[in-house]
Short mmCIF file of C-alpha atoms in Angstrom, two decimals:
data_model
loop_
_atom_site.label_atom_id
_atom_site.label_comp_id
_atom_site.label_asym_id
_atom_site.label_seq_id
_atom_site.Cartn_x
_atom_site.Cartn_y
_atom_site.Cartn_z
CA MET A 1 -37.60 -32.07 -98.86
CA LEU A 2 -40.70 -32.73 -100.96
CA LEU A 3 -44.07 -31.48 -99.71
CA THR A 4 -45.37 -35.03 -99.84
CA GLU A 5 -42.68 -36.03 -97.30
CA ALA A 6 -43.28 -33.08 -94.96
CA GLY A 7 -46.94 -33.80 -94.27
CA GLU A 8 -49.49 -31.16 -93.42
CA PHE A 9 -48.27 -30.45 -89.89
CA GLY A 10 -44.62 -30.26 -90.91
CA LEU A 11 -45.44 -27.72 -93.60
CA ILE A 12 -47.68 -25.55 -91.42
CA ASP A 13 -45.05 -25.48 -88.67
CA ARG A 14 -42.42 -24.36 -91.17
CA ILE A 15 -44.69 -21.65 -92.59
CA LYS A 16 -45.43 -20.47 -89.07
CA ALA A 17 -41.74 -20.26 -88.30
CA VAL A 18 -41.22 -18.01 -91.34
CA VAL A 19 -44.16 -15.65 -90.99
CA ALA A 20 -44.20 -15.59 -87.19
CA GLY A 21 -44.77 -12.12 -85.91
CA SER A 22 -46.89 -10.58 -83.31
CA ALA A 23 -48.71 -7.36 -83.02
CA GLU A 24 -50.45 -5.81 -80.10
CA ASN A 25 -53.78 -6.30 -81.79
CA LEU A 26 -53.33 -9.83 -83.08
CA VAL A 27 -55.17 -12.31 -80.83
CA VAL A 28 -54.67 -15.52 -82.83
CA GLY A 29 -52.56 -15.95 -85.96
CA ILE A 30 -52.18 -19.05 -88.08
CA ASP A 31 -53.22 -21.52 -85.34
CA ASP A 32 -57.00 -21.68 -85.61
CA ASP A 33 -59.88 -21.86 -88.07
CA SER A 34 -59.62 -18.09 -88.58
CA ALA A 35 -57.17 -15.38 -87.61
CA VAL A 36 -58.46 -13.12 -84.83
CA PHE A 37 -57.54 -9.49 -84.24
CA ARG A 38 -58.65 -6.29 -82.63
CA THR A 39 -59.24 -3.01 -84.44
CA THR A 40 -60.60 0.19 -82.98
CA GLY A 41 -64.10 -1.36 -82.73
CA GLU A 42 -65.75 -3.30 -79.92
CA ARG A 43 -65.88 -6.64 -81.66
CA LEU A 44 -62.90 -8.73 -82.67
CA LEU A 45 -62.42 -9.38 -86.37
CA LEU A 46 -61.96 -12.79 -87.95
CA LEU A 47 -60.26 -13.45 -91.28
CA THR A 48 -60.12 -16.80 -93.07
CA THR A 49 -59.42 -18.15 -96.55
CA ASP A 50 -60.00 -21.45 -98.37
CA ALA A 51 -58.99 -22.67 -101.82
CA PHE A 52 -60.86 -25.07 -104.12
CA VAL A 53 -59.09 -26.62 -107.06
CA GLU A 54 -60.89 -28.46 -109.86
CA HIS A 55 -60.01 -32.18 -109.99
CA VAL A 56 -58.64 -31.95 -106.42
CA HIS A 57 -61.58 -30.60 -104.39
CA PHE A 58 -64.39 -30.88 -106.88
CA ASP A 59 -65.35 -32.19 -110.27
CA PHE A 60 -68.00 -30.71 -112.54
CA ARG A 61 -69.18 -34.23 -113.35
CA TYR A 62 -70.99 -34.17 -110.01
CA LEU A 63 -70.99 -30.58 -108.83
CA SER A 64 -72.61 -27.72 -110.70
CA PRO A 65 -71.07 -24.22 -110.80
CA ALA A 66 -73.86 -23.00 -108.48
CA GLN A 67 -73.09 -25.80 -106.01
CA LEU A 68 -69.39 -24.94 -106.22
CA GLY A 69 -70.13 -21.31 -105.34
CA TRP A 70 -72.19 -22.46 -102.38
CA ARG A 71 -69.56 -24.95 -101.17
CA ALA A 72 -66.63 -22.53 -101.52
CA LEU A 73 -68.38 -19.96 -99.36
CA ALA A 74 -69.70 -22.61 -96.96
CA ALA A 75 -66.17 -23.76 -96.09
CA ASN A 76 -65.25 -20.22 -95.05
CA LEU A 77 -68.47 -19.65 -93.13
CA SER A 78 -67.72 -22.86 -91.21
CA ASP A 79 -64.35 -21.43 -90.24
CA ILE A 80 -66.01 -18.28 -88.91
CA ALA A 81 -68.65 -20.36 -87.11
CA ALA A 82 -65.90 -22.40 -85.44
CA MET A 83 -64.64 -19.23 -83.77
CA GLY A 84 -68.11 -18.36 -82.44
CA GLY A 85 -68.41 -15.49 -84.89
CA GLU A 86 -70.64 -14.08 -87.60
CA PRO A 87 -69.51 -13.84 -91.24
CA VAL A 88 -69.92 -10.37 -92.73
CA TYR A 89 -68.01 -9.87 -96.00
CA ALA A 90 -66.52 -12.17 -98.62
CA VAL A 91 -64.08 -11.65 -101.49
CA VAL A 92 -63.50 -14.19 -104.26
CA SER A 93 -60.51 -15.02 -106.47
CA LEU A 94 -61.50 -17.00 -109.52
CA ALA A 95 -59.15 -18.36 -112.20
CA LEU A 96 -61.07 -19.74 -115.16
CA PRO A 97 -60.16 -21.67 -118.31
CA PRO A 98 -60.81 -19.76 -121.56
CA GLN A 99 -63.67 -22.07 -122.61
CA THR A 100 -65.68 -21.09 -119.50
CA ARG A 101 -69.11 -19.68 -120.24
CA VAL A 102 -70.30 -16.44 -118.68
CA GLU A 103 -73.46 -18.28 -117.60
CA GLN A 104 -71.34 -20.69 -115.53
CA VAL A 105 -69.68 -17.79 -113.75
CA GLU A 106 -73.08 -16.22 -113.07
CA ALA A 107 -74.37 -19.54 -111.71
CA PHE A 108 -71.29 -19.82 -109.48
CA TYR A 109 -71.94 -16.39 -107.98
CA GLN A 110 -75.67 -17.08 -107.73
CA GLY A 111 -75.00 -20.22 -105.70
CA MET A 112 -72.66 -18.30 -103.46
CA LYS A 113 -75.12 -15.47 -103.02
CA THR A 114 -77.97 -17.81 -102.07
CA LEU A 115 -75.90 -19.09 -99.14
CA ALA A 116 -74.47 -15.65 -98.34
CA ASP A 117 -77.99 -14.23 -98.03
CA MET A 118 -78.93 -16.91 -95.50
CA PHE A 119 -76.20 -15.66 -93.18
CA GLY A 120 -76.25 -11.93 -93.86
CA THR A 121 -72.90 -12.07 -95.67
CA LEU A 122 -72.10 -9.79 -98.62
CA VAL A 123 -69.81 -10.65 -101.53
CA VAL A 124 -67.95 -7.37 -101.87
CA GLY A 125 -65.10 -7.95 -104.26
CA GLY A 126 -63.02 -10.29 -106.27
CA ASP A 127 -60.43 -10.93 -108.89
CA THR A 128 -61.22 -12.94 -112.01
CA THR A 129 -58.40 -14.16 -114.17
CA ARG A 130 -57.33 -16.86 -116.61
CA SER A 131 -56.40 -20.43 -115.72
CA PRO A 132 -54.36 -22.69 -118.02
CA GLY A 133 -55.95 -25.73 -116.31
CA GLY A 134 -59.26 -26.10 -114.50
CA TRP A 135 -61.22 -23.77 -112.22
CA LEU A 136 -59.46 -22.36 -109.18
CA VAL A 137 -61.49 -20.71 -106.48
CA SER A 138 -60.25 -18.95 -103.39
CA VAL A 139 -62.68 -17.27 -101.02
CA SER A 140 -61.76 -15.10 -98.04
CA VAL A 141 -64.29 -14.09 -95.42
CA LEU A 142 -64.19 -11.39 -92.78
CA GLY A 143 -66.24 -12.01 -89.69
CA GLU A 144 -66.86 -10.47 -86.31
CA VAL A 145 -67.06 -11.91 -82.82
CA GLU A 146 -67.53 -10.44 -79.35
CA GLN A 147 -64.53 -11.03 -77.08
CA GLU A 148 -66.68 -13.13 -74.72
CA CYS A 149 -67.94 -15.35 -77.54
CA LEU A 150 -64.55 -16.08 -79.10
CA THR A 151 -63.88 -19.83 -78.87
CA LEU A 152 -60.51 -21.30 -79.86
CA ARG A 153 -59.22 -24.78 -80.58
CA SER A 154 -56.83 -24.51 -77.66
CA GLY A 155 -59.27 -24.19 -74.76
CA ALA A 156 -60.31 -27.82 -74.21
CA LYS A 157 -59.86 -29.11 -70.65
CA VAL A 158 -59.53 -32.58 -69.18
CA GLY A 159 -63.04 -33.83 -68.42
CA ASP A 160 -64.74 -31.90 -71.24
CA ALA A 161 -67.40 -33.70 -73.24
CA LEU A 162 -67.22 -33.69 -77.03
CA TYR A 163 -70.36 -32.66 -78.95
CA VAL A 164 -71.18 -32.36 -82.64
CA THR A 165 -73.99 -30.30 -84.15
CA GLY A 166 -75.50 -32.97 -86.37
CA THR A 167 -75.05 -36.40 -87.89
CA LEU A 168 -71.63 -37.10 -89.38
CA GLY A 169 -70.28 -38.69 -92.54
CA GLY A 170 -73.17 -37.61 -94.75
CA ALA A 171 -71.16 -35.37 -97.07
CA ARG A 172 -68.52 -38.06 -97.53
CA ALA A 173 -71.21 -40.66 -98.20
CA GLY A 174 -72.82 -38.30 -100.70
CA LEU A 175 -69.53 -37.85 -102.54
CA ALA A 176 -68.90 -41.61 -102.54
CA MET A 177 -72.36 -42.10 -104.03
CA LEU A 178 -71.77 -39.47 -106.70
CA GLN A 179 -68.44 -41.03 -107.61
CA THR A 180 -69.87 -44.50 -108.19
CA THR A 181 -71.04 -45.46 -111.61
CA GLU A 182 -74.42 -46.31 -110.08
CA ARG A 183 -76.32 -43.46 -111.55
CA GLU A 184 -79.69 -44.29 -110.05
CA SER A 185 -79.87 -41.80 -107.24
CA SER A 186 -82.64 -43.15 -105.07
CA ARG A 187 -84.63 -41.08 -102.66
CA GLU A 188 -83.03 -42.79 -99.67
CA VAL A 189 -79.49 -41.62 -100.40
CA HIS A 190 -80.52 -38.16 -101.51
CA PRO A 191 -80.00 -36.51 -98.08
CA ALA A 192 -76.33 -37.61 -98.14
CA ILE A 193 -75.83 -36.15 -101.62
CA GLU A 194 -77.44 -32.90 -100.46
CA LYS A 195 -74.93 -32.73 -97.60
CA HIS A 196 -72.10 -32.95 -100.10
CA VAL A 197 -73.40 -30.46 -102.66
CA LYS A 198 -75.05 -28.01 -100.26
CA PRO A 199 -73.38 -28.25 -96.84
CA LEU A 200 -74.96 -25.97 -94.26
CA PRO A 201 -72.43 -24.08 -92.15
CA ARG A 202 -73.12 -24.20 -88.41
CA VAL A 203 -73.07 -20.44 -87.91
CA LYS A 204 -76.40 -20.26 -86.10
CA GLU A 205 -75.75 -23.36 -83.99
CA ALA A 206 -72.31 -22.10 -82.96
CA ARG A 207 -73.64 -18.63 -82.11
CA TYR A 208 -76.35 -20.16 -79.96
CA LEU A 209 -73.85 -22.37 -78.16
CA VAL A 210 -71.30 -19.67 -77.36
CA GLN A 211 -74.04 -17.32 -76.20
CA HIS A 212 -75.69 -19.87 -73.90
CA PHE A 213 -72.97 -22.22 -72.70
CA ALA A 214 -69.37 -22.07 -71.51
CA VAL A 215 -67.94 -23.81 -74.59
CA HIS A 216 -64.19 -24.41 -74.07
CA ALA A 217 -63.16 -25.19 -77.64
CA MET A 218 -64.69 -25.48 -81.11
CA ILE A 219 -63.48 -26.59 -84.53
CA ASP A 220 -64.86 -27.05 -88.04
CA ILE A 221 -65.01 -30.81 -88.70
CA SER A 222 -65.73 -30.65 -92.44
CA ASP A 223 -62.43 -32.50 -92.97
CA GLY A 224 -63.52 -35.34 -90.70
CA LEU A 225 -63.87 -35.92 -86.98
CA ALA A 226 -60.56 -37.73 -86.46
CA PRO A 227 -58.06 -35.12 -87.71
CA GLU A 228 -60.04 -32.23 -86.25
CA VAL A 229 -60.36 -33.70 -82.77
CA GLY A 230 -56.63 -34.30 -83.17
CA HIS A 231 -56.14 -30.55 -83.72
CA ILE A 232 -58.09 -29.69 -80.57
CA CYS A 233 -56.10 -32.23 -78.51
CA ARG A 234 -52.74 -31.06 -79.89
CA GLN A 235 -53.49 -27.40 -79.25
CA SER A 236 -55.20 -27.92 -75.89
CA GLY A 237 -52.71 -30.45 -74.52
CA THR A 238 -55.44 -33.02 -73.94
CA GLY A 239 -56.44 -36.44 -75.21
CA ALA A 240 -59.86 -37.66 -76.29
CA THR A 241 -61.81 -40.91 -76.32
CA ILE A 242 -64.38 -41.30 -79.08
CA LEU A 243 -66.82 -44.18 -78.76
CA ALA A 244 -67.70 -45.42 -82.25
CA ASN A 245 -71.23 -46.34 -81.25
CA ARG A 246 -71.89 -42.81 -79.96
CA ILE A 247 -71.05 -41.09 -83.27
CA PRO A 248 -74.37 -39.91 -84.70
CA LEU A 249 -75.00 -41.28 -88.21
CA ASP A 250 -78.14 -40.76 -90.24
CA GLN A 251 -80.08 -43.29 -92.28
CA ALA A 252 -78.88 -42.06 -95.67
CA THR A 253 -75.23 -42.38 -94.63
CA ARG A 254 -75.76 -45.92 -93.35
CA ARG A 255 -77.57 -46.80 -96.57
CA VAL A 256 -74.79 -45.51 -98.80
CA ALA A 257 -72.18 -47.36 -96.73
CA ARG A 258 -74.16 -50.59 -96.94
CA ARG A 259 -74.63 -50.22 -100.67
CA LEU A 260 -70.92 -49.55 -101.29
CA GLY A 261 -69.63 -52.03 -98.71
CA ASP A 262 -68.01 -49.32 -96.58
CA ASP A 263 -68.01 -48.70 -92.82
CA PRO A 264 -70.09 -45.56 -92.16
CA ILE A 265 -67.85 -44.72 -89.18
CA HIS A 266 -64.99 -44.18 -91.64
CA TYR A 267 -67.08 -41.58 -93.46
CA ALA A 268 -67.57 -39.78 -90.14
CA LEU A 269 -63.93 -39.96 -89.10
CA GLN A 270 -62.47 -38.92 -92.46
CA GLY A 271 -65.01 -36.30 -93.56
CA MET B 1 -71.50 -16.74 -124.18
CA LEU B 2 -67.80 -17.57 -123.77
CA LEU B 3 -65.75 -15.56 -121.28
CA THR B 4 -63.43 -14.58 -124.12
CA GLU B 5 -66.38 -12.92 -125.89
CA ALA B 6 -67.69 -11.09 -122.81
CA GLY B 7 -64.51 -9.14 -122.08
CA GLU B 8 -63.45 -8.01 -118.64
CA PHE B 9 -66.05 -5.28 -118.23
CA GLY B 10 -68.92 -7.42 -119.44
CA LEU B 11 -68.03 -10.13 -116.94
CA ILE B 12 -67.60 -7.79 -114.00
CA ASP B 13 -70.93 -6.12 -114.73
CA ARG B 14 -72.66 -9.50 -114.81
CA ILE B 15 -71.01 -10.59 -111.55
CA LYS B 16 -72.06 -7.30 -109.95
CA ALA B 17 -75.64 -7.83 -111.09
CA VAL B 18 -75.69 -11.23 -109.37
CA VAL B 19 -74.02 -10.39 -106.06
CA ALA B 20 -75.41 -6.87 -105.77
CA GLY B 21 -76.53 -6.14 -102.28
CA SER B 22 -76.16 -3.33 -99.91
CA ALA B 23 -75.72 -3.09 -96.23
CA GLU B 24 -75.80 -0.10 -93.98
CA ASN B 25 -72.10 -0.49 -93.29
CA LEU B 26 -70.88 -1.17 -96.82
CA VAL B 27 -69.31 1.98 -98.30
CA VAL B 28 -67.96 0.57 -101.58
CA GLY B 29 -68.48 -2.93 -102.95
CA ILE B 30 -67.02 -4.45 -106.08
CA ASP B 31 -66.34 -1.10 -107.83
CA ASP B 32 -62.91 -0.10 -106.59
CA ASP B 33 -59.41 -1.40 -105.84
CA SER B 34 -60.69 -2.67 -102.47
CA ALA B 35 -64.06 -3.08 -100.81
CA VAL B 36 -64.70 -0.51 -98.07
CA PHE B 37 -66.90 -0.95 -95.01
CA ARG B 38 -67.56 0.31 -91.54
CA THR B 39 -67.45 -1.79 -88.37
CA THR B 40 -67.81 -0.59 -84.82
CA GLY B 41 -64.39 1.06 -84.97
CA GLU B 42 -63.35 4.57 -85.97
CA ARG B 43 -61.51 3.63 -89.13
CA LEU B 44 -63.06 2.12 -92.22
CA LEU B 45 -61.90 -1.35 -93.21
CA LEU B 46 -60.61 -2.33 -96.65
CA LEU B 47 -60.63 -5.85 -98.09
CA THR B 48 -59.00 -6.91 -101.34
CA THR B 49 -57.87 -10.11 -103.06
CA ASP B 50 -55.62 -10.99 -106.00
CA ALA B 51 -54.84 -14.28 -107.70
CA PHE B 52 -51.57 -15.36 -109.37
CA VAL B 53 -51.53 -18.37 -111.63
CA GLU B 54 -48.32 -20.05 -112.83
CA HIS B 55 -47.83 -19.75 -116.62
CA VAL B 56 -50.42 -16.93 -116.71
CA HIS B 57 -49.06 -14.35 -114.25
CA PHE B 58 -45.59 -15.69 -113.59
CA ASP B 59 -43.08 -18.26 -114.66
CA PHE B 60 -40.41 -19.79 -112.44
CA ARG B 61 -37.94 -19.48 -115.31
CA TYR B 62 -37.64 -15.81 -114.39
CA LEU B 63 -39.23 -15.40 -110.99
CA SER B 64 -38.05 -17.16 -107.85
CA PRO B 65 -40.49 -18.40 -105.18
CA ALA B 66 -39.33 -15.58 -102.89
CA GLN B 67 -40.00 -13.01 -105.62
CA LEU B 68 -43.42 -14.56 -106.21
CA GLY B 69 -44.28 -14.19 -102.51
CA TRP B 70 -43.22 -10.57 -102.65
CA ARG B 71 -45.14 -9.83 -105.86
CA ALA B 72 -48.35 -11.56 -104.73
CA LEU B 73 -48.46 -9.47 -101.57
CA ALA B 74 -47.34 -6.31 -103.39
CA ALA B 75 -50.36 -6.44 -105.71
CA ASN B 76 -52.70 -6.45 -102.72
CA LEU B 77 -50.79 -3.73 -100.89
CA SER B 78 -51.11 -1.58 -104.03
CA ASP B 79 -54.88 -2.04 -103.91
CA ILE B 80 -54.95 -0.88 -100.28
CA ALA B 81 -52.64 2.04 -101.13
CA ALA B 82 -54.98 3.08 -103.95
CA MET B 83 -57.74 3.64 -101.38
CA GLY B 84 -55.49 5.83 -99.22
CA GLY B 85 -55.25 3.11 -96.58
CA GLU B 86 -52.76 1.06 -94.61
CA PRO B 87 -52.46 -2.73 -95.01
CA VAL B 88 -52.69 -4.62 -91.73
CA TYR B 89 -53.31 -8.35 -92.14
CA ALA B 90 -52.87 -10.85 -94.99
CA VAL B 91 -54.11 -14.39 -95.58
CA VAL B 92 -52.77 -16.67 -98.32
CA SER B 93 -54.28 -19.54 -100.31
CA LEU B 94 -51.64 -21.67 -101.97
CA ALA B 95 -52.25 -24.66 -104.25
CA LEU B 96 -49.03 -26.53 -104.99
CA PRO B 97 -48.03 -29.38 -107.30
CA PRO B 98 -46.87 -32.54 -105.47
CA GLN B 99 -43.26 -32.15 -106.61
CA THR B 100 -42.97 -28.79 -104.78
CA ARG B 101 -40.17 -28.64 -102.23
CA VAL B 102 -40.78 -27.40 -98.70
CA GLU B 103 -37.83 -25.04 -99.15
CA GLN B 104 -39.65 -23.36 -102.08
CA VAL B 105 -42.70 -22.78 -99.89
CA GLU B 106 -40.51 -21.35 -97.14
CA ALA B 107 -38.81 -19.05 -99.66
CA PHE B 108 -42.22 -17.92 -100.94
CA TYR B 109 -43.33 -16.97 -97.43
CA GLN B 110 -39.94 -15.41 -96.68
CA GLY B 111 -40.26 -13.15 -99.72
CA MET B 112 -43.76 -12.20 -98.69
CA LYS B 113 -42.70 -11.51 -95.12
CA THR B 114 -39.81 -9.28 -96.18
CA LEU B 115 -42.27 -7.00 -97.97
CA ALA B 116 -44.94 -7.35 -95.26
CA ASP B 117 -42.44 -6.19 -92.61
CA MET B 118 -41.69 -3.05 -94.62
CA PHE B 119 -45.33 -2.01 -94.34
CA GLY B 120 -46.25 -3.32 -90.89
CA THR B 121 -48.45 -6.06 -92.35
CA LEU B 122 -48.79 -9.48 -90.71
CA VAL B 123 -49.44 -12.76 -92.53
CA VAL B 124 -51.99 -14.31 -90.18
CA GLY B 125 -53.40 -17.32 -91.94
CA GLY B 126 -53.72 -19.42 -94.99
CA ASP B 127 -54.76 -22.57 -96.69
CA THR B 128 -52.27 -24.83 -98.44
CA THR B 129 -53.54 -27.52 -100.75
CA ARG B 130 -52.70 -29.63 -103.78
CA SER B 131 -52.67 -28.43 -107.39
CA PRO B 132 -52.86 -30.80 -110.36
CA GLY B 133 -51.10 -28.16 -112.50
CA GLY B 134 -48.78 -25.33 -111.51
CA TRP B 135 -48.69 -23.01 -108.50
CA LEU B 136 -51.79 -21.02 -107.67
CA VAL B 137 -51.57 -18.17 -105.23
CA SER B 138 -54.37 -16.03 -103.87
CA VAL B 139 -53.67 -13.36 -101.29
CA SER B 140 -56.28 -11.30 -99.44
CA VAL B 141 -55.39 -8.25 -97.42
CA LEU B 142 -57.34 -6.35 -94.79
CA GLY B 143 -56.48 -2.69 -94.44
CA GLU B 144 -57.69 0.35 -92.60
CA VAL B 145 -58.35 3.93 -93.65
CA GLU B 146 -59.71 7.01 -91.92
CA GLN B 147 -62.97 8.26 -93.44
CA GLU B 148 -61.30 11.54 -94.46
CA CYS B 149 -58.42 9.75 -96.21
CA LEU B 150 -60.56 7.34 -98.23
CA THR B 151 -60.02 8.04 -101.93
CA LEU B 152 -62.11 6.30 -104.60
CA ARG B 153 -61.84 5.86 -108.36
CA SER B 154 -65.07 7.74 -108.82
CA GLY B 155 -64.14 11.16 -107.45
CA ALA B 156 -62.27 12.70 -110.40
CA LYS B 157 -63.55 16.12 -111.56
CA VAL B 158 -63.27 18.01 -114.82
CA GLY B 159 -60.10 20.08 -114.63
CA ASP B 160 -58.19 17.68 -112.36
CA ALA B 161 -54.54 17.03 -113.18
CA LEU B 162 -53.30 13.44 -113.45
CA TYR B 163 -50.19 12.49 -111.44
CA VAL B 164 -48.22 9.27 -111.06
CA THR B 165 -45.88 8.40 -108.18
CA GLY B 166 -42.88 7.33 -110.26
CA THR B 167 -41.58 6.44 -113.69
CA LEU B 168 -43.77 4.06 -115.69
CA GLY B 169 -43.26 1.01 -117.85
CA GLY B 170 -40.28 -0.32 -115.91
CA ALA B 171 -41.89 -3.54 -114.71
CA ARG B 172 -43.14 -4.32 -118.21
CA ALA B 173 -39.72 -3.57 -119.66
CA GLY B 174 -38.14 -5.82 -117.03
CA LEU B 175 -40.48 -8.66 -117.92
CA ALA B 176 -39.82 -8.17 -121.64
CA MET B 177 -36.09 -8.35 -120.92
CA LEU B 178 -36.48 -11.50 -118.82
CA GLN B 179 -38.53 -13.13 -121.58
CA THR B 180 -35.97 -12.55 -124.30
CA THR B 181 -33.37 -15.17 -124.94
CA GLU B 182 -30.71 -12.50 -124.39
CA ARG B 183 -29.44 -13.81 -121.12
CA GLU B 184 -26.78 -11.18 -120.53
CA SER B 185 -28.47 -8.95 -118.04
CA SER B 186 -26.44 -5.78 -118.18
CA ARG B 187 -26.25 -3.29 -115.36
CA GLU B 188 -28.21 -0.71 -117.34
CA VAL B 189 -31.40 -2.75 -117.62
CA HIS B 190 -31.19 -4.10 -114.10
CA PRO B 191 -33.45 -1.40 -112.56
CA ALA B 192 -36.27 -2.44 -114.91
CA ILE B 193 -35.88 -6.09 -113.97
CA GLU B 194 -35.96 -5.11 -110.29
CA LYS B 195 -39.26 -3.31 -110.90
CA HIS B 196 -40.73 -6.50 -112.29
CA VAL B 197 -39.47 -8.92 -109.66
CA LYS B 198 -39.70 -6.62 -106.62
CA PRO B 199 -42.35 -3.95 -107.26
CA LEU B 200 -42.66 -1.48 -104.41
CA PRO B 201 -46.28 -0.70 -103.48
CA ARG B 202 -47.02 3.01 -103.11
CA VAL B 203 -48.48 2.77 -99.61
CA LYS B 204 -46.30 5.50 -98.12
CA GLU B 205 -46.65 7.82 -101.10
CA ALA B 206 -50.44 7.42 -101.15
CA ARG B 207 -50.74 7.97 -97.41
CA TYR B 208 -48.65 11.14 -97.70
CA LEU B 209 -50.78 12.41 -100.57
CA VAL B 210 -54.18 11.82 -98.96
CA GLN B 211 -52.98 13.36 -95.70
CA HIS B 212 -51.56 16.50 -97.32
CA PHE B 213 -53.63 17.17 -100.44
CA ALA B 214 -57.25 17.07 -101.56
CA VAL B 215 -56.79 14.09 -103.87
CA HIS B 216 -60.04 13.47 -105.78
CA ALA B 217 -59.37 9.95 -107.09
CA MET B 218 -56.65 7.30 -107.01
CA ILE B 219 -56.06 3.94 -108.67
CA ASP B 220 -53.42 1.23 -108.79
CA ILE B 221 -51.82 1.37 -112.27
CA SER B 222 -49.86 -1.90 -112.07
CA ASP B 223 -51.94 -3.12 -115.04
CA GLY B 224 -50.91 -0.11 -117.14
CA LEU B 225 -51.79 3.56 -117.34
CA ALA B 226 -54.29 3.29 -120.21
CA PRO B 227 -56.85 0.83 -118.77
CA GLU B 228 -56.59 2.29 -115.28
CA VAL B 229 -57.13 5.90 -116.33
CA GLY B 230 -60.03 4.44 -118.29
CA HIS B 231 -61.48 3.05 -115.03
CA ILE B 232 -61.23 6.44 -113.34
CA CYS B 233 -62.90 8.18 -116.30
CA ARG B 234 -65.67 5.59 -116.54
CA GLN B 235 -66.45 5.73 -112.83
CA SER B 236 -66.05 9.50 -112.50
CA GLY B 237 -67.89 10.44 -115.68
CA THR B 238 -64.91 12.34 -117.02
CA GLY B 239 -62.48 12.14 -119.89
CA ALA B 240 -58.70 12.48 -119.83
CA THR B 241 -55.94 13.69 -122.10
CA ILE B 242 -52.55 12.06 -121.67
CA LEU B 243 -49.59 13.68 -123.43
CA ALA B 244 -47.16 10.96 -124.44
CA ASN B 245 -44.15 13.20 -123.95
CA ARG B 246 -45.18 13.94 -120.36
CA ILE B 247 -45.24 10.29 -119.24
CA PRO B 248 -42.20 9.82 -117.00
CA LEU B 249 -39.92 7.03 -118.25
CA ASP B 250 -36.61 6.07 -116.73
CA GLN B 251 -33.33 5.27 -118.48
CA ALA B 252 -33.52 1.51 -117.99
CA THR B 253 -36.99 1.35 -119.56
CA ARG B 254 -35.84 3.36 -122.58
CA ARG B 255 -32.79 1.14 -122.92
CA VAL B 256 -34.81 -2.08 -122.87
CA ALA B 257 -37.26 -0.65 -125.43
CA ARG B 258 -34.42 0.41 -127.70
CA ARG B 259 -32.75 -2.98 -127.42
CA LEU B 260 -35.97 -4.88 -128.20
CA GLY B 261 -37.24 -2.45 -130.83
CA ASP B 262 -40.32 -1.48 -128.78
CA ASP B 263 -41.89 1.88 -127.99
CA PRO B 264 -41.36 2.56 -124.27
CA ILE B 265 -44.67 4.45 -124.16
CA HIS B 266 -46.42 1.15 -124.84
CA TYR B 267 -44.77 -0.36 -121.77
CA ALA B 268 -46.16 2.54 -119.72
CA LEU B 269 -49.65 2.37 -121.17
CA GLN B 270 -50.02 -1.42 -120.95
CA GLY B 271 -48.22 -2.07 -117.64
#
C-alpha cells in the first residue's frame, strides 16, 4: 500500500503496532505531542522531534535561514508546551546542499538561539551533513514537567470548554500573503506575516494554565484547529462543537483573507 | 564562504560560537559524541542525534529499509556507548517520498526495533512527513550514565594506550563490496557485508570497560580510526602514534581488499 493511500492515521497506527513496547518508566509513548517518561529525578522528562524539509515545509523565497532556525525550534517548543512542560535542551540534524554558505548556517543557528534564549533552552548538539537536494532540518527537544502539571491529549471530558491562547489563522494568512505575487507587503498584513515567520510558542501561557487551573487536555494547534481538536476527541473519546463565530481572528488575518478572497475561518481550521 | 571551503571543523567551530551558552546543569555541550547534562535525578542524561540521507549515507540498491532502520539507530547507540552510557529512549524524524510503501516504513521500524530491543531502548515518538527527494532519517537518542562512568573525548593523557573493541575496516570493506558490480557475494566476504548492513554498537563493551577500568577517553570510530583519534588528540591536547601492523583486521576485510586491489589499512583508517 502506498503512503498516500494509508493517510496519516493509518501510518501512525502501523508504526505504533511495530514499535509498541512498554517500560516501567514510560508514561506516554507515541500518542501525544511529546513522549513522557520518568528517570531517577523528580520531574518527568519530555522528548519530541520535528522535521522541516525545503520545498515541503518552507521555501527560502519567503523564509530566511534565521527565520527557519526560529521556526524549527518553535515547533518543538510548542510540543513541549502542549504537555505543560518547559523545554531545556535541543539537538539539531542539518543536511545541507554543497552550495550552502557558512553564513547561512550561522544565521540559521542565530535565529534558533534567539528563540531558545527566550525560553531558557540550550542548543547542545547536532549533526551536520550533506544533502543532494534542499535543506533538511530535524530538531529534537528535551523538556521537563512536574507530574502534577503533565497534561495529555487524552484527558478531555464531556462538558469541557475549549480555549485557545490567541487569535487563529494568522500564520496561515501570513504564508498565503507571502506566496502571492503581490509583493507590496502593507503594514496591515504585517502581523500575519510575523506569525508565519516568527511563531511564538505558548510555553509561558501553557505553564501558567497548568499551574493555575485544572486543565484536562492540551494540544499544539500549529497544524490547524480542526485536525488537532480531532486528535483530542479521538484520544479522549469525546466529541466537540466549534462555533465558527466564536473562533478568535485578528484584523490582519481578516484583511489577508479579504484581499485573497478566502474565508478566514479556513485559515484557522487548517493552520 | 561556501560550506565546502569551511571544512567540517571550521563549520562546527562557527556553530559553537553562535549557540555557545552554559547552564549550571550542562556538563558537555557540542564537543563530544553526545551532550551531557544533569537533571534532578542521580544519573546524568545524554542526548545525541544523527541524520541519514538517501544517496549520501545509504542507497536502497544495497541496503533494505529494515537495515536502514537498524543502522540509523546503531549510529546513535554508538554515540551513547562512547560516553560510557546506556541508551534508553529514541525518537525518529522520517521524510519520505510519496511513492514510499507503508510496508517499507514498517520494515524500517521493525529493523530499528530489533536493534532497540537488544539494548533495552524504546522508540517513543517521531515525526513522519513528505520528502520531495529521497528518504531522510534523523534519529535522536536519550541515554543515561552515572557520573563516575562518564567518559569524554578530552580526557586522554600522555602515555595512554589506544584500544579498539574489535577488528576495523569491516564495514567499509562490506560497503566497497556491495558497491562493486561483482554480484557474487561469496561466503568469505559475507562477514564484512554484515558489518556494513548490521553494525553492532559497542554499548555492552563500553559499559564493561568504564565499570572495570579507569578509561581516560572514548570515542565512536564508525567514521574511521584516523579522524576519530584526531578528535581525541585535539580535545585532549595529546598526540598519538598508530602502528599500522597493530591495527586488528579480520579475514573478510583482507579478502575484500585483496579482491578490489585496496589496502585494508585504508578501510580501517577511513571507516
